[in-house]
């Protein structure tokens, strides 16, 4: 679920931090746990990270890297990135209120319908450590059944053989390309296992999707096209110009081609 990310800071915090710092800090809520759980569940180095990049990865043009995003959901085949844990939880609650339980959440995109006993609550489901550990256990369990990591990765996505194989090939490609980059990204960052920071920093995160990421106005079945501002390759400056129009208590969605 790779996509282009436009990240715009709208809080004073951004004045002292670069975009790179912010993306690394937030994505580290996922990545800090990969090595630990790969070791615990005997998963090949960086394979869990590669799965996360396929599941919740967002590409940032400044860092020129793909990063896993903890406040991600996928509903009806569309991925949505939210600016905070609370916003993501509120969006899932609105989906649930419509009677649907099939939604993927968090760093590892665990489906809450098919894994209904995985988490105690939505708060627990979006906790990066809990989400990553469950993904690791699920992936490891698939390997125990097949004795093949390629098959284990395929089953992580789908029991449907063609879909699973296609997914597995993509993950293994990411694994080969991103392994060294991941190791380099850990240098200078705290990768120890700690309780994930649940503070909410207000920022704008973009996703190819027809929705408004504000937790108050999230519509899981949007019909109008005015929920987002289109940012094309010819008008990327619109990302920066939009900052002045966004108040600290409002989050709007950008869509990239």
Short mmCIF file of C-alpha atoms in Angstrom, two decimals:
data_model
loop_
_atom_site.label_atom_id
_atom_site.label_comp_id
_atom_site.label_asym_id
_atom_site.label_seq_id
_atom_site.Cartn_x
_atom_site.Cartn_y
_atom_site.Cartn_z
CA UNK A 1 0.00 0.00 0.00
CA UNK A 2 2.67 2.45 -1.08
CA UNK A 3 1.71 6.03 -1.81
CA UNK A 4 3.00 9.56 -2.05
CA UNK A 5 3.07 11.50 1.19
CA UNK A 6 2.66 15.25 1.52
CA UNK A 7 3.33 16.23 5.11
CA UNK A 8 2.71 19.80 6.18
CA UNK A 9 3.40 21.08 9.67
CA UNK A 10 0.85 23.37 11.25
CA UNK A 11 2.14 23.52 14.81
CA UNK A 12 5.01 25.46 16.39
CA UNK A 13 6.83 22.17 16.89
CA UNK A 14 7.69 22.13 13.20
CA UNK A 15 9.66 25.34 13.48
CA UNK A 16 12.36 23.51 15.41
CA UNK A 17 12.12 20.21 13.53
CA UNK A 18 12.69 19.31 9.93
CA UNK A 19 10.26 17.21 7.95
CA UNK A 20 12.80 14.41 8.07
CA UNK A 21 12.86 14.54 11.88
CA UNK A 22 9.08 14.43 12.14
CA UNK A 23 8.63 11.56 9.70
CA UNK A 24 11.43 9.57 11.33
CA UNK A 25 10.03 10.20 14.80
CA UNK A 26 6.49 9.11 13.97
CA UNK A 27 7.42 6.17 11.78
CA UNK A 28 9.83 5.07 14.51
CA UNK A 29 6.78 4.26 16.61
CA UNK A 30 6.53 1.24 14.31
CA UNK A 31 10.14 0.58 13.35
CA UNK A 32 11.54 0.56 16.89
CA UNK A 33 9.87 -2.82 17.45
CA UNK A 34 10.76 -4.72 14.28
CA UNK A 35 14.18 -6.02 15.27
CA UNK A 36 12.99 -7.13 18.70
CA UNK A 37 10.03 -9.12 17.43
CA UNK A 38 11.91 -10.51 14.45
CA UNK A 39 14.34 -11.99 16.96
CA UNK A 40 11.63 -13.15 19.37
CA UNK A 41 9.61 -14.94 16.69
CA UNK A 42 12.63 -16.04 14.60
CA UNK A 43 11.69 -14.00 11.55
CA UNK A 44 14.46 -13.15 9.05
CA UNK A 45 16.08 -9.75 9.61
CA UNK A 46 14.04 -6.88 8.16
CA UNK A 47 11.27 -9.09 6.76
CA UNK A 48 8.73 -7.78 9.27
CA UNK A 49 9.79 -4.27 8.30
CA UNK A 50 9.25 -5.09 4.62
CA UNK A 51 5.73 -6.35 5.34
CA UNK A 52 4.97 -3.15 7.25
CA UNK A 53 6.19 -1.02 4.34
CA UNK A 54 3.84 -2.86 2.01
CA UNK A 55 0.97 -2.57 4.47
CA UNK A 56 1.24 0.96 5.89
CA UNK A 57 4.13 2.48 3.96
CA UNK A 58 4.05 6.10 2.86
CA UNK A 59 6.62 7.73 0.61
CA UNK A 60 7.96 11.10 1.67
CA UNK A 61 9.43 13.25 -1.09
CA UNK A 62 11.85 15.10 1.18
CA UNK A 63 13.45 12.04 2.77
CA UNK A 64 12.99 10.03 -0.44
CA UNK A 65 12.13 7.08 1.76
CA UNK A 66 9.09 4.96 2.45
CA UNK A 67 8.05 4.86 6.09
CA UNK A 68 5.48 2.76 7.97
CA UNK A 69 2.73 4.92 9.46
CA UNK A 70 1.08 3.85 12.76
CA UNK A 71 -2.21 5.73 12.31
CA UNK A 72 -3.19 3.98 9.08
CA UNK A 73 -6.43 2.21 8.22
CA UNK A 74 -7.53 0.40 5.08
CA UNK A 75 -11.23 0.25 4.33
CA UNK A 76 -12.74 -1.30 1.22
CA UNK A 77 -9.35 -1.43 -0.45
CA UNK A 78 -8.40 2.19 0.20
CA UNK A 79 -5.70 3.27 2.62
CA UNK A 80 -6.10 6.29 4.87
CA UNK A 81 -3.36 7.98 6.88
CA UNK A 82 -4.41 10.06 9.87
CA UNK A 83 -2.55 12.75 11.78
CA UNK A 84 -3.05 11.05 15.15
CA UNK A 85 -4.05 7.87 16.90
CA UNK A 86 -7.25 9.50 18.14
CA UNK A 87 -8.31 10.51 14.62
CA UNK A 88 -7.70 6.99 13.31
CA UNK A 89 -9.70 5.45 16.17
CA UNK A 90 -12.61 7.83 15.56
CA UNK A 91 -12.65 6.90 11.88
CA UNK A 92 -12.82 3.19 12.72
CA UNK A 93 -15.64 3.86 15.18
CA UNK A 94 -17.62 5.52 12.40
CA UNK A 95 -17.08 2.49 10.19
CA UNK A 96 -18.21 0.22 13.01
CA UNK A 97 -21.30 2.36 13.56
CA UNK A 98 -22.35 1.47 10.02
CA UNK A 99 -22.23 -2.22 10.86
CA UNK A 100 -18.98 -3.09 9.09
CA UNK A 101 -16.08 -4.65 11.01
CA UNK A 102 -13.70 -5.39 8.15
CA UNK A 103 -11.01 -2.74 8.45
CA UNK A 104 -7.21 -3.06 8.59
CA UNK A 105 -5.43 -1.01 11.23
CA UNK A 106 -2.01 0.10 12.41
CA UNK A 107 1.59 -0.48 11.41
CA UNK A 108 0.92 -4.06 10.32
CA UNK A 109 -2.66 -3.51 9.05
CA UNK A 110 -4.35 -6.18 11.13
CA UNK A 111 -7.92 -6.87 9.98
CA UNK A 112 -10.31 -6.43 12.89
CA UNK A 113 -12.93 -8.76 11.42
CA UNK A 114 -10.68 -11.72 10.67
CA UNK A 115 -8.62 -11.19 13.84
CA UNK A 116 -11.45 -10.19 16.16
CA UNK A 117 -9.70 -11.54 19.27
CA UNK A 118 -6.34 -9.92 18.54
CA UNK A 119 -6.88 -6.77 20.61
CA UNK A 120 -8.81 -5.74 23.70
CA UNK A 121 -9.91 -2.42 22.21
CA UNK A 122 -9.24 0.02 19.38
CA UNK A 123 -6.77 1.80 21.66
CA UNK A 124 -4.92 -1.50 22.00
CA UNK A 125 -5.17 -2.22 18.26
CA UNK A 126 -3.50 1.08 17.36
CA UNK A 127 -0.77 0.73 19.97
CA UNK A 128 2.29 0.29 17.72
CA UNK A 129 3.98 -2.27 19.94
CA UNK A 130 0.88 -4.44 20.26
CA UNK A 131 0.13 -4.13 16.56
CA UNK A 132 3.66 -5.04 15.47
CA UNK A 133 3.82 -7.99 17.87
CA UNK A 134 0.54 -9.42 16.61
CA UNK A 135 1.74 -9.05 13.03
CA UNK A 136 4.96 -10.85 13.95
CA UNK A 137 3.08 -13.70 15.63
CA UNK A 138 0.75 -14.05 12.67
CA UNK A 139 3.62 -14.09 10.16
CA UNK A 140 5.59 -16.58 12.27
CA UNK A 141 2.51 -18.78 12.62
CA UNK A 142 2.12 -18.84 8.85
CA UNK A 143 5.72 -20.00 8.54
CA UNK A 144 5.15 -22.81 11.05
CA UNK A 145 2.37 -24.10 8.79
CA UNK A 146 4.23 -23.87 5.48
CA UNK A 147 7.98 -23.92 6.32
CA UNK A 148 8.36 -21.25 3.65
CA UNK A 149 8.76 -17.54 4.29
CA UNK A 150 7.50 -16.77 0.81
CA UNK A 151 4.32 -18.72 1.53
CA UNK A 152 4.11 -17.20 5.01
CA UNK A 153 4.17 -13.69 3.56
CA UNK A 154 1.60 -14.64 0.92
CA UNK A 155 -0.75 -15.99 3.60
CA UNK A 156 -0.30 -12.80 5.61
CA UNK A 157 -2.22 -11.02 2.87
CA UNK A 158 -4.56 -13.60 1.41
CA UNK A 159 -5.38 -17.31 1.35
CA UNK A 160 -6.15 -16.79 -2.34
CA UNK A 161 -3.09 -18.20 -4.09
CA UNK A 162 -2.75 -15.69 -7.00
CA UNK A 163 -3.33 -12.67 -4.74
CA UNK A 164 -1.02 -14.03 -2.08
CA UNK A 165 1.79 -14.79 -4.52
CA UNK A 166 1.54 -11.33 -6.09
CA UNK A 167 1.68 -9.75 -2.63
CA UNK A 168 4.58 -11.94 -1.53
CA UNK A 169 6.62 -11.02 -4.60
CA UNK A 170 6.14 -7.33 -3.83
CA UNK A 171 7.14 -7.75 -0.19
CA UNK A 172 10.24 -9.77 -1.05
CA UNK A 173 11.23 -7.09 -3.56
CA UNK A 174 10.88 -4.43 -0.86
CA UNK A 175 12.83 -6.65 1.54
CA UNK A 176 15.80 -6.87 -0.84
CA UNK A 177 15.81 -3.13 -1.55
CA UNK A 178 15.07 -1.74 1.90
CA UNK A 179 17.15 -3.94 4.20
CA UNK A 180 20.29 -1.80 4.11
CA UNK A 181 18.32 1.45 4.15
CA UNK A 182 16.48 0.29 7.26
CA UNK A 183 19.73 -0.48 9.09
CA UNK A 184 21.07 2.94 8.16
CA UNK A 185 17.90 4.64 9.37
CA UNK A 186 18.34 3.15 12.84
CA UNK A 187 21.68 4.87 13.34
CA UNK A 188 21.25 7.83 15.62
CA UNK A 189 17.72 6.84 16.63
CA UNK A 190 16.54 5.08 19.75
CA UNK A 191 15.43 1.59 18.72
CA UNK A 192 14.96 0.25 22.24
CA UNK A 193 11.62 -1.26 23.19
CA UNK A 194 9.66 1.41 25.00
CA UNK A 195 6.01 2.26 25.47
CA UNK A 196 4.87 4.05 22.33
CA UNK A 197 4.27 7.78 22.65
CA UNK A 198 0.58 8.47 22.17
CA UNK A 199 0.87 12.26 22.04
CA UNK A 200 -0.94 13.89 19.15
CA UNK A 201 0.99 16.29 16.96
CA UNK A 202 -1.20 18.19 14.53
CA UNK A 203 -0.01 17.82 10.98
CA UNK A 204 -1.38 17.09 7.56
CA UNK A 205 -0.82 13.69 5.99
CA UNK A 206 -1.78 12.94 2.41
CA UNK A 207 -3.24 9.81 0.88
CA UNK A 208 -4.78 8.87 -2.46
CA UNK A 209 -8.32 8.66 -1.19
CA UNK A 210 -11.63 10.50 -1.35
CA UNK A 211 -12.12 11.47 2.25
CA UNK A 212 -11.64 14.20 4.79
CA UNK A 213 -9.19 13.07 7.46
CA UNK A 214 -10.78 15.19 10.16
CA UNK A 215 -12.12 12.79 12.76
CA UNK A 216 -15.28 14.89 12.97
CA UNK A 217 -16.13 14.65 9.27
CA UNK A 218 -14.66 11.32 8.18
CA UNK A 219 -16.99 9.66 5.69
CA UNK A 220 -16.23 5.99 4.96
CA UNK A 221 -18.41 6.15 1.84
CA UNK A 222 -17.65 9.54 0.27
CA UNK A 223 -19.48 10.61 -2.87
CA UNK A 224 -18.40 14.20 -3.28
CA UNK A 225 -15.07 15.21 -4.74
CA UNK A 226 -14.61 18.29 -2.59
CA UNK A 227 -13.22 16.37 0.38
CA UNK A 228 -9.67 16.99 -0.76
CA UNK A 229 -7.37 19.37 -2.56
CA UNK A 230 -5.68 17.80 -5.56
CA UNK A 231 -1.92 18.24 -5.62
CA UNK A 232 -0.43 17.44 -9.02
CA UNK A 233 3.22 17.24 -9.99
CA UNK A 234 2.85 20.68 -11.60
CA UNK A 235 1.41 22.27 -8.47
CA UNK A 236 3.29 20.82 -5.52
CA UNK A 237 3.76 24.35 -4.24
CA UNK A 238 0.09 24.14 -3.24
CA UNK A 239 1.20 21.97 -0.32
CA UNK A 240 3.11 24.90 1.14
CA UNK A 241 0.57 27.55 0.21
CA UNK A 242 -2.16 25.62 1.98
CA UNK A 243 -0.50 25.92 5.39
CA UNK A 244 -1.78 29.45 5.95
CA UNK A 245 -5.33 28.32 5.30
CA UNK A 246 -5.33 25.52 7.84
CA UNK A 247 -6.09 26.32 11.47
CA UNK A 248 -4.57 24.39 14.34
CA UNK A 249 -7.82 22.54 15.00
CA UNK A 250 -8.58 21.57 11.40
CA UNK A 251 -7.05 18.78 9.35
CA UNK A 252 -7.62 18.62 5.63
CA UNK A 253 -6.72 15.94 3.16
CA UNK A 254 -4.55 16.27 0.09
CA UNK A 255 -4.69 13.87 -2.79
CA UNK A 256 -1.73 13.23 -5.08
CA UNK A 257 -1.87 11.80 -8.57
#
